[in-house]
Amino acid sequence: VAERALVRKGYKVVVANDGEDALEKLEAMDQPPDLLITDVVMPVMDGPALVEKARGLHPDLRIIFMSGYAEEQLRSSLDMEHAGFLAKPFSVGEIAARVSQALSD
């Protein structure tokens, strides 16, 4: 759903199956992406671990965490510095607005 919404808004989207797959794709890219959107809870490698490794490759990488958990709960357990948050479920308009905001910060 997120992929389709963002592609319709004109963004180029690379999709990964899990955190490990995402990291492999990040390592293979010639240019760093403008933004990484990751779920907090994923199989193989969770979002926080992915972000830590991704920022090792690209320290200024913009991040949006998405989760069904409350943001307040996550802020205490995640390094949310320079990272946005998108609560699930979200609408097409909400994800588009959050991406636009993250890219303009």
mmCIF file of C-alpha atoms in Angstrom:
data_model
loop_
_atom_site.group_PDB
_atom_site.id
_atom_site.type_symbol
_atom_site.label_atom_id
_atom_site.label_comp_id
_atom_site.label_asym_id
_atom_site.label_seq_id
_atom_site.Cartn_x
_atom_site.Cartn_y
_atom_site.Cartn_z
ATOM 1 C CA VAL A 1 0.000 0.000 0.000
ATOM 2 C CA ALA A 2 2.778 2.441 0.940
ATOM 3 C CA GLU A 3 4.715 1.626 -2.223
ATOM 4 C CA ARG A 4 1.728 2.240 -4.489
ATOM 5 C CA ALA A 5 0.833 5.467 -2.705
ATOM 6 C CA LEU A 6 4.349 6.854 -3.041
ATOM 7 C CA VAL A 7 4.804 5.747 -6.651
ATOM 8 C CA ARG A 8 1.532 7.484 -7.512
ATOM 9 C CA LYS A 9 2.941 10.641 -5.921
ATOM 10 C CA GLY A 10 5.954 10.418 -8.240
ATOM 11 C CA TYR A 11 8.540 8.938 -5.885
ATOM 12 C CA LYS A 12 10.963 6.192 -6.940
ATOM 13 C CA VAL A 13 10.537 3.368 -4.435
ATOM 14 C CA VAL A 14 12.795 0.397 -3.722
ATOM 15 C CA VAL A 15 11.057 -2.308 -1.702
ATOM 16 C CA ALA A 16 12.770 -4.833 0.566
ATOM 17 C CA ASN A 17 11.325 -7.963 2.142
ATOM 18 C CA ASP A 18 12.998 -7.449 5.525
ATOM 19 C CA GLY A 19 15.768 -5.496 7.213
ATOM 20 C CA GLU A 20 18.566 -7.705 5.919
ATOM 21 C CA ASP A 21 17.273 -7.408 2.351
ATOM 22 C CA ALA A 22 17.025 -3.631 2.779
ATOM 23 C CA LEU A 23 20.611 -3.406 4.000
ATOM 24 C CA GLU A 24 21.838 -5.443 1.026
ATOM 25 C CA LYS A 25 20.005 -3.096 -1.322
ATOM 26 C CA LEU A 26 21.435 -0.040 0.438
ATOM 27 C CA GLU A 27 24.959 -1.442 0.127
ATOM 28 C CA ALA A 28 24.465 -2.063 -3.610
ATOM 29 C CA MET A 29 23.231 1.460 -4.410
ATOM 30 C CA ASP A 30 25.539 3.857 -6.245
ATOM 31 C CA GLN A 31 23.841 6.847 -4.594
ATOM 32 C CA PRO A 32 22.357 6.918 -1.098
ATOM 33 C CA PRO A 33 18.582 7.092 -1.006
ATOM 34 C CA ASP A 34 16.864 10.297 0.052
ATOM 35 C CA LEU A 35 14.816 8.495 2.689
ATOM 36 C CA LEU A 36 14.475 5.133 4.402
ATOM 37 C CA ILE A 37 11.035 4.089 5.599
ATOM 38 C CA THR A 38 11.091 1.060 7.851
ATOM 39 C CA ASP A 39 8.729 -0.793 10.087
ATOM 40 C CA VAL A 40 9.931 -1.098 13.655
ATOM 41 C CA VAL A 41 9.145 -4.813 13.936
ATOM 42 C CA MET A 42 10.325 -7.007 11.054
ATOM 43 C CA PRO A 43 11.672 -10.536 10.642
ATOM 44 C CA VAL A 44 15.419 -11.208 10.329
ATOM 45 C CA MET A 45 16.546 -7.648 11.230
ATOM 46 C CA ASP A 46 14.252 -5.149 12.934
ATOM 47 C CA GLY A 47 13.942 -1.488 12.022
ATOM 48 C CA PRO A 48 16.217 -0.058 14.733
ATOM 49 C CA ALA A 49 19.031 -2.477 13.804
ATOM 50 C CA LEU A 50 18.556 -1.643 10.130
ATOM 51 C CA VAL A 51 18.718 2.087 10.841
ATOM 52 C CA GLU A 52 21.892 1.689 12.895
ATOM 53 C CA LYS A 53 23.614 -0.190 10.060
ATOM 54 C CA ALA A 54 22.165 2.068 7.342
ATOM 55 C CA ARG A 55 23.428 5.162 9.125
ATOM 56 C CA GLY A 56 26.824 3.491 9.312
ATOM 57 C CA LEU A 57 26.769 3.584 5.511
ATOM 58 C CA HIS A 58 24.962 6.924 5.148
ATOM 59 C CA PRO A 59 25.163 8.998 8.371
ATOM 60 C CA ASP A 60 22.776 11.701 7.153
ATOM 61 C CA LEU A 61 20.102 9.286 5.927
ATOM 62 C CA ARG A 62 16.585 10.502 6.691
ATOM 63 C CA ILE A 63 14.412 7.925 8.421
ATOM 64 C CA ILE A 64 10.715 7.321 8.955
ATOM 65 C CA PHE A 65 9.804 4.561 11.377
ATOM 66 C CA MET A 66 6.314 3.154 11.016
ATOM 67 C CA SER A 67 4.588 1.079 13.623
ATOM 68 C CA GLY A 68 1.315 0.047 15.114
ATOM 69 C CA TYR A 69 2.717 0.842 18.569
ATOM 70 C CA ALA A 70 2.258 4.239 20.157
ATOM 71 C CA GLU A 71 4.946 6.777 19.323
ATOM 72 C CA GLU A 72 5.493 7.637 22.986
ATOM 73 C CA GLN A 73 6.336 4.007 23.783
ATOM 74 C CA LEU A 74 8.783 3.824 20.902
ATOM 75 C CA ARG A 75 10.563 7.103 21.542
ATOM 76 C CA SER A 76 11.893 5.762 24.826
ATOM 77 C CA SER A 77 13.261 2.587 23.226
ATOM 78 C CA LEU A 78 14.473 3.860 19.829
ATOM 79 C CA ASP A 79 17.117 6.284 18.710
ATOM 80 C CA MET A 80 14.648 8.583 17.001
ATOM 81 C CA GLU A 81 17.150 11.398 16.421
ATOM 82 C CA HIS A 82 16.531 12.830 12.979
ATOM 83 C CA ALA A 83 13.803 10.267 12.414
ATOM 84 C CA GLY A 84 10.095 10.685 11.824
ATOM 85 C CA PHE A 85 7.307 8.416 12.942
ATOM 86 C CA LEU A 86 4.210 7.221 11.123
ATOM 87 C CA ALA A 87 1.535 5.405 13.086
ATOM 88 C CA LYS A 88 -0.236 2.467 11.461
ATOM 89 C CA PRO A 89 -2.749 2.325 10.045
ATOM 90 C CA PHE A 90 -2.118 5.401 7.925
ATOM 91 C CA SER A 91 -3.808 6.913 4.917
ATOM 92 C CA VAL A 92 -2.278 7.655 1.527
ATOM 93 C CA GLY A 93 -2.411 11.332 2.407
ATOM 94 C CA GLU A 94 -0.641 10.771 5.726
ATOM 95 C CA ILE A 95 2.285 8.856 4.258
ATOM 96 C CA ALA A 96 2.643 11.337 1.393
ATOM 97 C CA ALA A 97 2.664 14.257 3.830
ATOM 98 C CA ARG A 98 5.164 12.590 6.155
ATOM 99 C CA VAL A 99 7.519 11.764 3.252
ATOM 100 C CA SER A 100 7.271 15.291 1.907
ATOM 101 C CA GLN A 101 7.997 16.677 5.383
ATOM 102 C CA ALA A 102 10.983 14.353 5.902
ATOM 103 C CA LEU A 103 12.488 15.301 2.541
ATOM 104 C CA SER A 104 12.109 19.012 3.194
ATOM 105 C CA ASP A 105 13.677 18.959 6.700
#
